[in-house]
Structure formats: C-alpha cells, structure tokens
Coordinates of C-alpha atoms in Angstrom, one line a residue:
X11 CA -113.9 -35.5 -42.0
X12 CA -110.7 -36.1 -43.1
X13 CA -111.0 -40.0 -43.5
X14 CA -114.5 -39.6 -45.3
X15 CA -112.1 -37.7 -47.9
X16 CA -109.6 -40.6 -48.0
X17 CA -112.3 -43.2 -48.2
X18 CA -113.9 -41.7 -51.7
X19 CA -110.5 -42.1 -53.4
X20 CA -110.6 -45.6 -52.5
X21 CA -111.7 -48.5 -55.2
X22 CA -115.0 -50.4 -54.3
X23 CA -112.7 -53.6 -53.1
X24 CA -110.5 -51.4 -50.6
X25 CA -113.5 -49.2 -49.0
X26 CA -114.7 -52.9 -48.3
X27 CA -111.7 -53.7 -46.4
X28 CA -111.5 -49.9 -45.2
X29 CA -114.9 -49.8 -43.4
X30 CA -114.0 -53.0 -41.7
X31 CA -110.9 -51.9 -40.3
X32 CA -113.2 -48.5 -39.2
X33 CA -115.7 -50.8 -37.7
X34 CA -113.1 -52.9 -35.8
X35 CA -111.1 -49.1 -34.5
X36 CA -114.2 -48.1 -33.7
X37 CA -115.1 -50.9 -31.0
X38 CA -111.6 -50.9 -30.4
X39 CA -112.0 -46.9 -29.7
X40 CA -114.4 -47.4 -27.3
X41 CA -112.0 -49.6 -24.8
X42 CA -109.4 -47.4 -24.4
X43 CA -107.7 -49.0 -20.8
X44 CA -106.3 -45.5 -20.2
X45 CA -107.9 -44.5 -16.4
X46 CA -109.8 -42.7 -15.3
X47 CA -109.6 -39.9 -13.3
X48 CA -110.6 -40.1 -9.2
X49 CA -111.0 -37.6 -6.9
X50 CA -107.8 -38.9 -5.2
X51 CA -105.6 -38.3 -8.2
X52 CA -106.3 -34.3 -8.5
X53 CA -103.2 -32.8 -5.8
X54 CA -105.2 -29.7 -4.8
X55 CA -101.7 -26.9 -5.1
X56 CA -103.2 -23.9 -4.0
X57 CA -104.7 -21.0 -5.4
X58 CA -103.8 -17.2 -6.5
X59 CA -105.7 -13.9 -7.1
X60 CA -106.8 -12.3 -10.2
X61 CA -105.3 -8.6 -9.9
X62 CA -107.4 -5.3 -9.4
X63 CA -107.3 -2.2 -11.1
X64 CA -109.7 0.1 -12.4
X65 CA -110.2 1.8 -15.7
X66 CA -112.5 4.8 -15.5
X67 CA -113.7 5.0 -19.0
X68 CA -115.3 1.7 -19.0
X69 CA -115.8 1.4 -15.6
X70 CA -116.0 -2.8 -14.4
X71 CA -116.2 -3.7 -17.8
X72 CA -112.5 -3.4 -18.4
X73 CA -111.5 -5.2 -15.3
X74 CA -111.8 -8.4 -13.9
X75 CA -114.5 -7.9 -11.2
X76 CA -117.5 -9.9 -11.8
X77 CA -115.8 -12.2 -14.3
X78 CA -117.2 -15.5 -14.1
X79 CA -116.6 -16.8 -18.2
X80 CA -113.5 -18.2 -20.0
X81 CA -109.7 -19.0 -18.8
X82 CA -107.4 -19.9 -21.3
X83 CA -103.7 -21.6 -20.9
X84 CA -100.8 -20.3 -23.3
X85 CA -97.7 -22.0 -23.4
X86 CA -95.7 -19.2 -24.1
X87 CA -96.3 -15.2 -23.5
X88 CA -96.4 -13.3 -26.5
X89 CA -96.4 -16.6 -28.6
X90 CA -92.5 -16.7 -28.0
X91 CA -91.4 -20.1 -27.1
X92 CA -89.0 -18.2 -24.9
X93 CA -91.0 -17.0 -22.4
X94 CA -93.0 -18.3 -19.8
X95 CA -96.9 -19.3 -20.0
X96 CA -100.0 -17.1 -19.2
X97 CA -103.6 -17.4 -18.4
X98 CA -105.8 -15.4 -21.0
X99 CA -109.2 -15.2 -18.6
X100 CA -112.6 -13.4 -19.9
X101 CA -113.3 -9.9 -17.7
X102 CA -116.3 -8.3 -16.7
X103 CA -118.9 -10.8 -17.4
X104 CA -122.8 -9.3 -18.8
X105 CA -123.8 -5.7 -20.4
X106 CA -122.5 -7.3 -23.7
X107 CA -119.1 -7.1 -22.4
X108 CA -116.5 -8.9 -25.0
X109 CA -113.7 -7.7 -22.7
X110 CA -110.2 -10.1 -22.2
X111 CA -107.1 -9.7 -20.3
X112 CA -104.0 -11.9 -19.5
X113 CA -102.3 -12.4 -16.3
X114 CA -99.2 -14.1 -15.1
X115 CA -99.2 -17.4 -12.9
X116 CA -97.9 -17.2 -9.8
X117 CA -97.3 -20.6 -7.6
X118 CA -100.1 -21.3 -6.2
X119 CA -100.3 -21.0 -1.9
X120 CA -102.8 -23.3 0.0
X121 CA -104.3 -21.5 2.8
X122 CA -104.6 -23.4 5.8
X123 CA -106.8 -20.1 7.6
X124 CA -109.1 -19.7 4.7
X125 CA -107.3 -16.1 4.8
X126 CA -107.5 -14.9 1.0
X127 CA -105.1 -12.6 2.5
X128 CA -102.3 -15.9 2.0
X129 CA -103.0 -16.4 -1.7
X130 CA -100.2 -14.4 -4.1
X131 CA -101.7 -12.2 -6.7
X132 CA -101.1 -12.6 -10.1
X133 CA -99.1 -10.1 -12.3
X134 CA -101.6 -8.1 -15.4
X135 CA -99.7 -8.5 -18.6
X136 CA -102.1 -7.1 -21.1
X137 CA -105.2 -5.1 -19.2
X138 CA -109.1 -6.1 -20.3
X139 CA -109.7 -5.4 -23.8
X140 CA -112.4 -6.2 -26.2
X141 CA -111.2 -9.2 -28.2
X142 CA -113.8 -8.2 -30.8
X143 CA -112.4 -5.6 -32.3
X144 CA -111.8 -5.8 -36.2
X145 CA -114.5 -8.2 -36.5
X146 CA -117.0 -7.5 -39.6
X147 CA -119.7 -9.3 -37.8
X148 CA -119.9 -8.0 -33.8
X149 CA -122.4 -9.9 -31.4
X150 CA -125.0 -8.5 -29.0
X151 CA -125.1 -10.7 -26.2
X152 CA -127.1 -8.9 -23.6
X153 CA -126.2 -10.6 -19.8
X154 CA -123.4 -12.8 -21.6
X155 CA -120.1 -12.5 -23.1
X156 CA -117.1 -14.2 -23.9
X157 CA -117.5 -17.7 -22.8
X158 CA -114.5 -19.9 -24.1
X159 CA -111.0 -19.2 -25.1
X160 CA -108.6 -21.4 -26.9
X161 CA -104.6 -20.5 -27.8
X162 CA -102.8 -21.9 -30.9
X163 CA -99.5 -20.8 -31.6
X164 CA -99.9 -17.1 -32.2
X165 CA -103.8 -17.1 -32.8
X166 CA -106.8 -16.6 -29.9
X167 CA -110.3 -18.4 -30.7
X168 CA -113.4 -17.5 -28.9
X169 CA -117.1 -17.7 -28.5
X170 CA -119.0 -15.4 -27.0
X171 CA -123.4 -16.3 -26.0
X172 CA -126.4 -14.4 -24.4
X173 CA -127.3 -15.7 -21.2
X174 CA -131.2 -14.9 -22.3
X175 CA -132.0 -16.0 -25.7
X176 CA -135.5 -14.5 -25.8
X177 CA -135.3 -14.0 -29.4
X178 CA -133.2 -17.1 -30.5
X179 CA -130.2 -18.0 -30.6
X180 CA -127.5 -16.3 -32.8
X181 CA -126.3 -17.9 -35.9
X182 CA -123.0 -17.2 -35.6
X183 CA -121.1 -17.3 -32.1
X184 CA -117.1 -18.1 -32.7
X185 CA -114.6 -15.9 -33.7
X186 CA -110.9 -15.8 -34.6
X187 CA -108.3 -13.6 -33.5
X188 CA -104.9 -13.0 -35.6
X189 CA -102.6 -12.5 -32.7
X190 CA -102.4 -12.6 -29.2
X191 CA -101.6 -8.4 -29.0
X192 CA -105.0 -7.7 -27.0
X193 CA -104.3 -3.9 -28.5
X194 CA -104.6 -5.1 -32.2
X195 CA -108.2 -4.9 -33.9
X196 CA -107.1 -7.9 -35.9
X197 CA -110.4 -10.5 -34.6
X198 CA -112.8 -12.0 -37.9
X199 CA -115.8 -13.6 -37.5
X200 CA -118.2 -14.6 -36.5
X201 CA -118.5 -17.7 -37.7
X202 CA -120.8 -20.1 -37.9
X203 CA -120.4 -23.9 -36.5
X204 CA -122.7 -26.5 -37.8
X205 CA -124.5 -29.1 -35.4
X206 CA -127.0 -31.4 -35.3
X207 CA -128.2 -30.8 -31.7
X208 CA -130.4 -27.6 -32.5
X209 CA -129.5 -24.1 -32.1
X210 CA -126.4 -22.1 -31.6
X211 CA -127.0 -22.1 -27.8
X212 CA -125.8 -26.0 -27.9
X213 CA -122.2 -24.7 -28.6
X214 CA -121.9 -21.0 -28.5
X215 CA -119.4 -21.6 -25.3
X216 CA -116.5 -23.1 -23.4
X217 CA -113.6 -24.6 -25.7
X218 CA -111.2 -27.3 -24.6
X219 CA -108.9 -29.1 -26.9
X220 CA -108.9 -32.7 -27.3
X221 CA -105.7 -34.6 -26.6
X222 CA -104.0 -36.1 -29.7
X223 CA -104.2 -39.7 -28.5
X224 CA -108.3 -39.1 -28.5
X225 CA -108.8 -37.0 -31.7
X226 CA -109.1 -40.2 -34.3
X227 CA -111.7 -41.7 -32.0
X228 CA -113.5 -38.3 -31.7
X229 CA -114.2 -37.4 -35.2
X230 CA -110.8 -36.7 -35.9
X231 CA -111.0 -33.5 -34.1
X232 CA -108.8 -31.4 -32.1
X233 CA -111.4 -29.4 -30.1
X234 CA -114.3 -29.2 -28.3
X235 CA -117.0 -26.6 -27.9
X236 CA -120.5 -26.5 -26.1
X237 CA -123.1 -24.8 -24.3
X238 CA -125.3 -25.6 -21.6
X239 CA -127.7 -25.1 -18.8
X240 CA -128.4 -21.6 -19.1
X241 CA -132.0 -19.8 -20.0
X242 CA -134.1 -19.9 -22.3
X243 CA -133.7 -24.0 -21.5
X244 CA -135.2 -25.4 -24.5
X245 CA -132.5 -23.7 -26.6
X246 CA -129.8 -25.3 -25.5
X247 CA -128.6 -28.8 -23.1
X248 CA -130.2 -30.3 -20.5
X249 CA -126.4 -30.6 -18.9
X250 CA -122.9 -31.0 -19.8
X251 CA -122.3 -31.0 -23.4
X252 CA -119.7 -31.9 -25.6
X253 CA -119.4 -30.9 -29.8
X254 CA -115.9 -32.1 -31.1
X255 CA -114.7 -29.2 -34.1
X256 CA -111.8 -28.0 -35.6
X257 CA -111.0 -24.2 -34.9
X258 CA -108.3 -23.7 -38.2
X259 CA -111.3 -24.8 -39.8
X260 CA -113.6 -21.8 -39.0
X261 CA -114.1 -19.2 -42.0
X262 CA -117.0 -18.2 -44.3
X263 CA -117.5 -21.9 -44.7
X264 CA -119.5 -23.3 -41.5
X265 CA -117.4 -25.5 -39.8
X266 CA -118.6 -28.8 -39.0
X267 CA -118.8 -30.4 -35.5
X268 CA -119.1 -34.0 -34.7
X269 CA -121.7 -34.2 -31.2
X270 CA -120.6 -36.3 -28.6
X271 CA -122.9 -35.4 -25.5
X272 CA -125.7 -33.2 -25.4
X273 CA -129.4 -33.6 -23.2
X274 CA -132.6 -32.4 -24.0
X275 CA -136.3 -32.2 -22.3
X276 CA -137.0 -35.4 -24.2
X277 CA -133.8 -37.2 -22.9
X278 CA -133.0 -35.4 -19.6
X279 CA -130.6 -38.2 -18.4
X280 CA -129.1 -36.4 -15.6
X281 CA -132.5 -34.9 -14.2
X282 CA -134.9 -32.5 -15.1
X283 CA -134.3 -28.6 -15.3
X284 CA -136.8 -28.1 -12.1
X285 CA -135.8 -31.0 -9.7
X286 CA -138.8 -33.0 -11.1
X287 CA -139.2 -36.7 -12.1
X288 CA -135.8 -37.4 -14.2
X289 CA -133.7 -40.6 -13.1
X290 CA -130.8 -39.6 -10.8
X291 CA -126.8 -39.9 -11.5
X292 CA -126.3 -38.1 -8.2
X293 CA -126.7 -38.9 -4.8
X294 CA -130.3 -39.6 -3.8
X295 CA -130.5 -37.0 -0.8
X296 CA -129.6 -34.6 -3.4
X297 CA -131.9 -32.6 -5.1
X298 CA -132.1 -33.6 -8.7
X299 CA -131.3 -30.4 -10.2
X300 CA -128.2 -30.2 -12.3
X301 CA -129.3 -26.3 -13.1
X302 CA -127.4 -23.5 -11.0
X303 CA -128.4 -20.3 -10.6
X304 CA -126.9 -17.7 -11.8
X305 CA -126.6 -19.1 -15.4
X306 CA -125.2 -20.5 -17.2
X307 CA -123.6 -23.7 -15.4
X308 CA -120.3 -26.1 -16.6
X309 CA -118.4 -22.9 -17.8
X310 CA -114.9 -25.2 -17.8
X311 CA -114.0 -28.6 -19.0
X312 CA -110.6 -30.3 -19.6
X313 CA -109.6 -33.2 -20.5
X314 CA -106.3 -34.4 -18.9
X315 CA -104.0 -36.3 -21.7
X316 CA -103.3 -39.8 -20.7
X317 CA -106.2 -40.2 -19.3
X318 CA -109.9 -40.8 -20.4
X319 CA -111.6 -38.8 -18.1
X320 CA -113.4 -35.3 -19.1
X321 CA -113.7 -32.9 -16.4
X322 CA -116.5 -30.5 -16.1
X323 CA -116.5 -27.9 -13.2
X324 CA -119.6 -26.2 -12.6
X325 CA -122.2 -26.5 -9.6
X326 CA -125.7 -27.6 -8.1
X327 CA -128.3 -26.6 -6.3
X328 CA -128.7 -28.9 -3.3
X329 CA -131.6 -27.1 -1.6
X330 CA -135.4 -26.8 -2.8
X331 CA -135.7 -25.9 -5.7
X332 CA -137.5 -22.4 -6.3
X333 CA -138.2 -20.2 -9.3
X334 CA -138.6 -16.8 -8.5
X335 CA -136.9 -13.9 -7.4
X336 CA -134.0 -13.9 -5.1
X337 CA -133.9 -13.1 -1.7
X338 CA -131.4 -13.1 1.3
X339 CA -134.7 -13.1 4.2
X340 CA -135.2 -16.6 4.8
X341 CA -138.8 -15.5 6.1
X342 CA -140.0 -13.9 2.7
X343 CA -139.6 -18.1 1.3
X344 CA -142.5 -18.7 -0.5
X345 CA -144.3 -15.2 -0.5
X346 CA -145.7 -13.5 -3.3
X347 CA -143.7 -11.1 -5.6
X348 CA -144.9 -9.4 -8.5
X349 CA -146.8 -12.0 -10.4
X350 CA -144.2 -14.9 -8.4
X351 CA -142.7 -15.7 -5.5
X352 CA -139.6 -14.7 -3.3
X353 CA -136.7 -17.7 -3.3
X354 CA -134.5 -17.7 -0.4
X355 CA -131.3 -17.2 -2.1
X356 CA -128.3 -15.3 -1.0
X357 CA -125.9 -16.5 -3.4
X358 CA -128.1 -14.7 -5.9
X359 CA -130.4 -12.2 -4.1
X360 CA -131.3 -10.1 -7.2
X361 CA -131.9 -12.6 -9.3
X362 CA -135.1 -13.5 -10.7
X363 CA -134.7 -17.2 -12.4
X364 CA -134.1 -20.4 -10.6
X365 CA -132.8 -21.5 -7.3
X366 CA -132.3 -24.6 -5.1
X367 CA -129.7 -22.8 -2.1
X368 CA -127.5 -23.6 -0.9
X369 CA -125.5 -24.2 -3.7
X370 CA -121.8 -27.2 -3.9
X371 CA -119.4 -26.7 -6.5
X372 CA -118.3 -29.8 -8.0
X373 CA -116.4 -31.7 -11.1
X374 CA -118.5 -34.0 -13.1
X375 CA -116.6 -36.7 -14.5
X376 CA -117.4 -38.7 -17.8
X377 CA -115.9 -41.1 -19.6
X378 CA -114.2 -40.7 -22.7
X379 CA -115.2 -44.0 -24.2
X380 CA -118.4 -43.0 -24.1
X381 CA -117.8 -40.0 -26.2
X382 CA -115.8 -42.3 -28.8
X383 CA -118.8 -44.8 -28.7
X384 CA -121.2 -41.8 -29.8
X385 CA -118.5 -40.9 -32.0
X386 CA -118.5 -44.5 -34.1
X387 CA -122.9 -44.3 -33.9
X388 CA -122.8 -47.2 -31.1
X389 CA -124.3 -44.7 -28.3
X390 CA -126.7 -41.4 -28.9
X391 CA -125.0 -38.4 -27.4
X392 CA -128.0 -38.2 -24.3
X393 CA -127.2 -41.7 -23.4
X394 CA -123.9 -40.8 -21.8
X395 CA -123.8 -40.1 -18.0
X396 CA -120.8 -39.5 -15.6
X397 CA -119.1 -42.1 -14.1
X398 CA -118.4 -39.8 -10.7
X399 CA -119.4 -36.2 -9.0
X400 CA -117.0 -34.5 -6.7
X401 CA -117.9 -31.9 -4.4
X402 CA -115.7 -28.9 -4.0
X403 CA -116.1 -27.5 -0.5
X404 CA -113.9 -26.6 2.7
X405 CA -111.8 -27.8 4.1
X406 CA -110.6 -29.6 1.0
X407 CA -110.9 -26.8 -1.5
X408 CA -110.9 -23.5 0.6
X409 CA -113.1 -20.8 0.1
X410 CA -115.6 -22.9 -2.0
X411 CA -118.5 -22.2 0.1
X412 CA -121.0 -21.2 -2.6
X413 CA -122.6 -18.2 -0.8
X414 CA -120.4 -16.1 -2.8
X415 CA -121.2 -17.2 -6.4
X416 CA -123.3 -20.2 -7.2
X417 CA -121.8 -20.9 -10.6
X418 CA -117.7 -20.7 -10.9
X419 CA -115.9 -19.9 -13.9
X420 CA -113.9 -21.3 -16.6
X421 CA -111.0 -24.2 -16.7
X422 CA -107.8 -24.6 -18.2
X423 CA -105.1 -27.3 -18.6
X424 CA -101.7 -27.4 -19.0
X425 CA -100.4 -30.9 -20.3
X426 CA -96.6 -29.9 -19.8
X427 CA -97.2 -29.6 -15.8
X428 CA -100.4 -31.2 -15.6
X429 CA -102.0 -28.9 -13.8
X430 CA -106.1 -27.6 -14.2
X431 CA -106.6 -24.1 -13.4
X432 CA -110.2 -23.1 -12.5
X433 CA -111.9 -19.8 -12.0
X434 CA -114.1 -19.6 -8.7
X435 CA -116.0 -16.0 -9.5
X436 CA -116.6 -13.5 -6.8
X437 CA -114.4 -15.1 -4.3
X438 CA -113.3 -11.7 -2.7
X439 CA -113.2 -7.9 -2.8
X440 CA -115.7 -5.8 -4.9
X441 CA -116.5 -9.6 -6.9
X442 CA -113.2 -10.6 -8.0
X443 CA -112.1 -14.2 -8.7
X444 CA -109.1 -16.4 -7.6
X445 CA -107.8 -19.2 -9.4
X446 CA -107.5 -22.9 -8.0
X447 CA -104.9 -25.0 -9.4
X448 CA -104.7 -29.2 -9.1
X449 CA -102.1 -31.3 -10.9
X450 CA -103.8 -34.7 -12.2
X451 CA -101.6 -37.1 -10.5
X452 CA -103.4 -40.4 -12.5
X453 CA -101.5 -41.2 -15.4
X454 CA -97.6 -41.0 -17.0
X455 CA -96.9 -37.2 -18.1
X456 CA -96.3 -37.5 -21.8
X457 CA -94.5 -35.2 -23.5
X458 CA -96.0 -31.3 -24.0
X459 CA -98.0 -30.4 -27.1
X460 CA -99.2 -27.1 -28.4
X461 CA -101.6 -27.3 -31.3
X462 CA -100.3 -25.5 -34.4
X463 CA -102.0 -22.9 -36.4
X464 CA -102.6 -25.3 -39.3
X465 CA -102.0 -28.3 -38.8
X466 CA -103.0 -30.1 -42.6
X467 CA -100.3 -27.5 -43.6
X468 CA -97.7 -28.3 -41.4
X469 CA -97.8 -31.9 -42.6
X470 CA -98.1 -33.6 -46.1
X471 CA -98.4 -37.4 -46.6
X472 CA -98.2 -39.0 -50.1
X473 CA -99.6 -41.1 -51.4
X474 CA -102.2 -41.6 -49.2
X475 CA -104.1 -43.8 -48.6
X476 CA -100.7 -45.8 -49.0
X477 CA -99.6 -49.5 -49.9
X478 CA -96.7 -50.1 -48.1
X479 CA -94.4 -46.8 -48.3
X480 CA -95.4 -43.4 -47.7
X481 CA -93.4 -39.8 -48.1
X482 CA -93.6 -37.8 -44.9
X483 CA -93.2 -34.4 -45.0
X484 CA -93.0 -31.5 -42.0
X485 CA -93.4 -27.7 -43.5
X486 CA -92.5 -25.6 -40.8
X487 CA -90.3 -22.2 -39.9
X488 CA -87.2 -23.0 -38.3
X489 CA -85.2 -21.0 -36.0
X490 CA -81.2 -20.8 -36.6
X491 CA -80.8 -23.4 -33.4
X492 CA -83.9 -25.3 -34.2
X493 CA -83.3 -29.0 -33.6
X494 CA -84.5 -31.3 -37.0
X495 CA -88.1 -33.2 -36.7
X496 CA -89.1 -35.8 -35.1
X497 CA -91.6 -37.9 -36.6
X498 CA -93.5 -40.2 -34.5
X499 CA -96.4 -42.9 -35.6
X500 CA -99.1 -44.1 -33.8
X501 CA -101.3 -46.8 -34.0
X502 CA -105.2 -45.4 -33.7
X503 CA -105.0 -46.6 -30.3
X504 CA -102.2 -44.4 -29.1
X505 CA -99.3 -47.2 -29.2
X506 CA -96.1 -45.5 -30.5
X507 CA -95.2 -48.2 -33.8
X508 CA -92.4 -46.3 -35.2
X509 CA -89.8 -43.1 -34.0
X510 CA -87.9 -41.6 -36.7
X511 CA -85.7 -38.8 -37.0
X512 CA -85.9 -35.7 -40.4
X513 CA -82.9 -33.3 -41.2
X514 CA -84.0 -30.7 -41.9
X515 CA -83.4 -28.4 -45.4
X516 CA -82.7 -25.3 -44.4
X517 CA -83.5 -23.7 -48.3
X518 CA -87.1 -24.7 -48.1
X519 CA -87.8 -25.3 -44.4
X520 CA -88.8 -28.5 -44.7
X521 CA -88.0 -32.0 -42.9
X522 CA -89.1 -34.8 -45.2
X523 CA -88.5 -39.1 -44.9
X524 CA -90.0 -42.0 -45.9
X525 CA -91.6 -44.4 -44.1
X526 CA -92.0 -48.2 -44.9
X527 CA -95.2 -50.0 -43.2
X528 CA -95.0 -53.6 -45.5
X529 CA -94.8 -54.9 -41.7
X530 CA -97.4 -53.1 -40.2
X531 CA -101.2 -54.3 -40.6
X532 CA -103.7 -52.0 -42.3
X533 CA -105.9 -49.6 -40.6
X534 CA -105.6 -46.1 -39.6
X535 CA -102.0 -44.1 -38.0
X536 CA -101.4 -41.0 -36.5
X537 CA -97.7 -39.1 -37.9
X538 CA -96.5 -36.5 -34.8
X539 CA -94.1 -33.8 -36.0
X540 CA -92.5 -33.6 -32.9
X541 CA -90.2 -29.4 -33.5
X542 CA -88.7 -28.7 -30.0
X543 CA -91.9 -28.8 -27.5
X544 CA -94.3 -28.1 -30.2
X545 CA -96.6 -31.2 -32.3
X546 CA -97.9 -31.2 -35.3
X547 CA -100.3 -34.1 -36.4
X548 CA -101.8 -35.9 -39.7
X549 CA -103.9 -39.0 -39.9
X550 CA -103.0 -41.4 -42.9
X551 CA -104.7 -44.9 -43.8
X552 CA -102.5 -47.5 -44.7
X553 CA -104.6 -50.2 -46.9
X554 CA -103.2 -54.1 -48.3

C-alpha cells in the first residue's frame, strides 16, 4: 500500500502523529454522509438487444448466444477520445470459451407490450474473439469463461474462472490485454492476485472500479474484483464479495488485494447455501437461499460515484429449495433420478445442481461505509450485510420473469451519464441477451473520470511526505489542442481544499506547480490531474 510506503520513511515522532491522523480518517472513513442508493433513485431508460450473427468455424462460441458473463463500459471506441463509447460484453459463455466482442449503444426503448420486438439492436463493432490470445499462460476453465472486464485508457483487463472447481481452484485467473484491437494476440498473463480469503475462486471474477472519492478509504485502491456463489461452494463466498486491487499493478509479481466482503460456511451472514438455518437479511416469506441456479450468481456490481451504495445484480431462488436434476414436469418433483432426485425447474431443465424455482432477479445493496470500516480493521469482511434487496420483475423491469435464465449477466457503469447497464442472459431468440439501462438519479453528477494506464506515472509528488510545500507534477502526452492541467486536491473525505491551474511545457510534456498547505491541517490528500475529461490521481501525506 502506497501509504505503508510513505509511513517507513517517516521518523519515530511523525509515524506517531501519522497513525493518529490514520486512526482519526479511518473513523472518519467510515461516516461518509454521501446517500445511499434506493430503489426510487435508479430511472429505469429502457433496454436494447445484443446483435446476432453466426460464425461457422466456431460455431456459438464466437457469438453472443448463451452469453451470461462480463460487460464492460469504454469511454471512447478505439481508445480515441473522439469517438463515442462502447460496451465490451463476454460471448458464448462455458466449453472454455475466452471469447469477447464489442457492440455500440443504442438509446435504450422501454417497452410498454413486453414486445422484444420494440427494443433497437445494438451495432457489432469488433465480432467475438478470444481475448487470450498472446498469453504465455492460457486457462482451462471447463463450464466458465471470461467473467469480468475492465477498460483503461487503451488497455482491457480480465479474469476468466471454472464454474466447477473439482480439482481446485487455479492459481492464476487475471490477465492483461495491450490494446483494445480484439484481432491483436497482444494479452499476458495470467496473473496471480493475492488474498487472504482462500483460494482463487474468491476473486477469479467480475471487476468494477472504485470511484476516486472512495479509493483512500478502500485500501487505496482503484478496483474491485471477486467471485462468488458458484460450485464447488467451499472454494469460494458464501455471497457477494468484494477484494479491492489495483489492475496496473498485475505482472510476475502477485498483486495484492485488500478484502472488503467475503462469506464463508463458518460466517454465512446472508443464509446458508441450501436454504437451511442461517439468519435472514431478506424478507421472511423468502426462501433463505441467496444461491441461483445456474451458477455462478452476482456476475455485476457497480458502484455509482457520489454515492456510497455498491450495487450487486444477480438473483434468488424463491421456491423450495432442491438439489438434483432439472426438470420442466412439475409431476416428476421429488422422484428418483440416477442416484438423486428430479427438481422441478424450468429455468434450468438440464441442469443437475441446485434449485429453489421460480427464480426473482434483484440488486443487492450494501453500504460502502461498511467496506471502509473492514478496510481500517473496525469490521471483518463477513460482518457486512446489505442495507436493501430490490426485486427486478414486470411490469417494472420488463422481460425479467426468470423462466428464461435464472442468473443474469454482468454490469457496467458510466459515471459521465450515470447510467448502469446490465446483462439479462437468454432473454430472446436462440439464448441471446438484451441490455437494461437505469441512470442513478441520487446524487450531484460529478465530473467524468477514466482511470489511466498508470497512474503513479502520470503523477509525481516531492517531497513527500511534505512539511508545508510540495512540487506537483503531471507526466502526460499532450495533443496539439490539448488544454493545460488541472490539478485538484482533496481532503481524504472527498472535500475539494484547493483548484489550481499547470501550463503545460510542450518540450517535455509535462504540467508541473507548487502547492503550499502551511494552512491546511495534517493528514492525508488526494491531487486530481484533471487533462480534458480524463483523471489522473496520487495520494500525498502532509505531516507538521
């Protein structure tokens, strides 16, 4: 952590006054009076179609039919800050299909008929390709695949799981990709990311980033990654989980995660795996099951800037719960079937695993506070619980009905327009998914960040720690009309303290200025590099 760093170059007297000031952000951390996010303040917009097409030599696996894994925002097509955003959205999920693709995003249409017939279809840009390719170390996944998707600047992170760890869990599970061209073999990895949960399986999956204002109280992280819900149980959370980590940071050195919420057999706060005996967050005519069947569950989270609310979308059984195999007779219930029994189940009629039909999808909300008390050691990561569930079914949401898949698919967010994009899998056709967009009404828009590539590149602070002036300094490749930096510093509890403007030197491409804090308290500040639409950010201690 970058603040551990900071704190072993300080002299015995100073880390005295240091941890205090930690000790005090971190309480202070963990009242953040940004809201929270209610049902109320997501303006359901619509939804579009994922397009169909076939490719003959791979069959499904190169298209998006059957997809149910990651969607991904990215500001700009191409990486060019001219053009307009895209979705980058996992294909064909199982077979060890590693297979992306991009798409356009059309306005969404709300269909007051239920007709999927109303919703506009978006446009392909780059066709289902395996993101792998030019990786030294290619996974097997066996039912899985690519499960989260991030976007920064001209890179592409991802993870990719197996649904069916009957061997273990895989060491390594993320990888990065050099570009965004989905024809370039330019992917490394994998990689391995460190945690302190247990296996792989507790983070081998969805990606979300972490909105500036949060990542000092979240380990000082820009991202999260987890895993959840899916068999083999035991290797992985009993629920939503949550790992901060830092994606530039992934390489031949494990990269370190800091875990925020995770659930295990031993502290199943939000129910047991089988409907038994757990406490209940839900509603009590529920069944207590927070499993969904086909696995895994939660496959999308955002977190809305502004806020401090974290969204998971996902689903529940809230029928009996069953394990066996699959069946769409209702009068089979309960018979035997080769060594088990038949499930009534037509959401997943081939299926031999868990059930509890019918199946509700639904947003799980937690508080962020929570995740920064588990962050400063005041709260263990299974202690946190969601503040609210919201069920996603007609007429509200159309076409939720969970007959059709009982799990969904990924999330996305885009902080410029506010809006959440989420994957409902096999919602029409030969299993293809539509889209479903909200805009989080809750809180002020703030201005639009992208993360950057590198961000402990992109800006330098010395001396630092600092006593009272420090040298500011933004590294960055300007365009001929470029506009100079704007640097921006925060207080650790998101409260702009000073705006300030750098000209920029067109010889070295830098943006450089000093700042004076002799009237600003110690503790711990956030600089912004604020190029165009585009932040950078770098987290500096000032110390008296």
């Amino acid at each position: 952590m970058e603040v551990a760093m900071l704190v072993r170059t300080l002299t015995a007297a100073r880390r005295v006054v240091l941890f205090f000031i930690l000790a005090i952000i971190s309480q202070n951390a963990a009242q953040s009076s940004q809201p929270q996010v209610q049902f109320g303040d997501l303006r359901y917009c619509g939804a579009f179609k994922l397009p169909e097409y076939w490719e003959p030599v791979c069959d499904d696996q190169c298209t998006f039919h059957y997809a149910h894994g990651a969607v991904a925002f990215n500001p700009h097509q191409g990486g060019n800050n001219a053009n307009p955003p895209s979705l980058f959205v996992a294909c064909f999920t199982g077979q060890g299909a590693s297979n992306v693709g991009e798409v356009s995003i059309p306005e969404p249409v709300i269909s007051n008929t239920g007709n999927i017939n109303d919703l506009p279809t978006a446009t392909s840009l780059q066709r289902c390709a395996n993101a792998e390719a030019g990786a030294s170390a290619t996974l097997s996944f066996g039912e899985g695949g690519i499960s989260g998707i991030l976007i920064a600047g001209s890179k592409m992170y991802f993870t990719c799981y197996n649904s069916y760890p009957a061997g273990g869990c895989q060491s390594l599970s993320h990888f990065v990709k050099n570009s965004l061209d989905l024809s370039a073999a330019d992917a490394t990895g994998a990689f391995l990311v460190t945690n302190n949960a247990g296996g792989t399986c507790f983070i081998n999956g969805p990606m979300t980033w972490i909105p500036q204002e949060w990542q000092a109280a979240l380990g000082n992280m820009p991202a999260i990654t987890y895993n959840c819900c899916h068999s083999i149980i035991a290797s992985t959370s009993w629920g939503p989980a949550a790992f901060a980590f830092d994606p530039s940071a992934l390489g031949n050195t494990p990269a370190a995660s800091v875990a925020l919420q995770y659930y295990t057999s031993s502290h199943p706060a939000l129910g047991q795996w089988d409907g038994g005996s757990g406490p209940l967050v839900f509603e009590t005519a529920w069944n207590n099951s927070w499993n969904d069947a086909p696995v895994p569950g939660y496959r999308g989270l955002v977190i809305p800037d502004g806020t401090r609310s974290a969204l998971y979308f996902g689903a529940q059984g809230i029928g009996e719960y069953c394990y066996g195999e699959g069946t769409s007779d209702s009068s089979l219930h309960g018979q035997p079937y080769g060594g088990t029994i038949y499930c009534y189940d037509p959401a997943a009629v081939v299926s031999k695993g868990d059930h509890a039909y019918p199946y509700r999808f639904q947003i799980m909300a937690f508080d962020l506070n929570d995740w920064a008390s588990v962050a400063a050691g005041a709260k263990e990561p299974y202690e946190v619980t969601p503040y609210a569930v919201w069920p996603l079914a007609p007429p509200v949401i159309p076409f939720t009905n969970g007959i059709t898949d009982a799990g969904g698919g990924g999330a996305a967010y885009d902080p410029a327009t506010r809006r959440i994009y989420w994957e409902q899998a096999r919602a029409y056709g030969s299993g293809l998914p539509i889209i479903h967009v909200w805009e989080v009404t809750s809180a002020t828009a703030v201005a639009p960040w992208h993360a950057l590539e590198n961000q402990t590149d992109i800006i330098t602070a010395y001396p630092n720690p600092c006593n009272p002036g420090v040298k500011i300094t933004v590294h960055w490749q300007w365009t001929v009309d470029s506009r100079d930096a704007i640097i921006e510093i925060y207080s650790v509890r998101g409260a702009l303290v000073q705006k300030l403007r750098a000209a920029r030197n067109t010889a070295d491409q830098r943006a450089g200025i000093a700042w004076d804090a002799s009237s600003q308290p110690s503790g711990i500040y956030v600089i912004k590099a604020v190029i165009g639409n585009t932040r950078g950010s770098k987290t500096i201690v000032l110390t008296k």
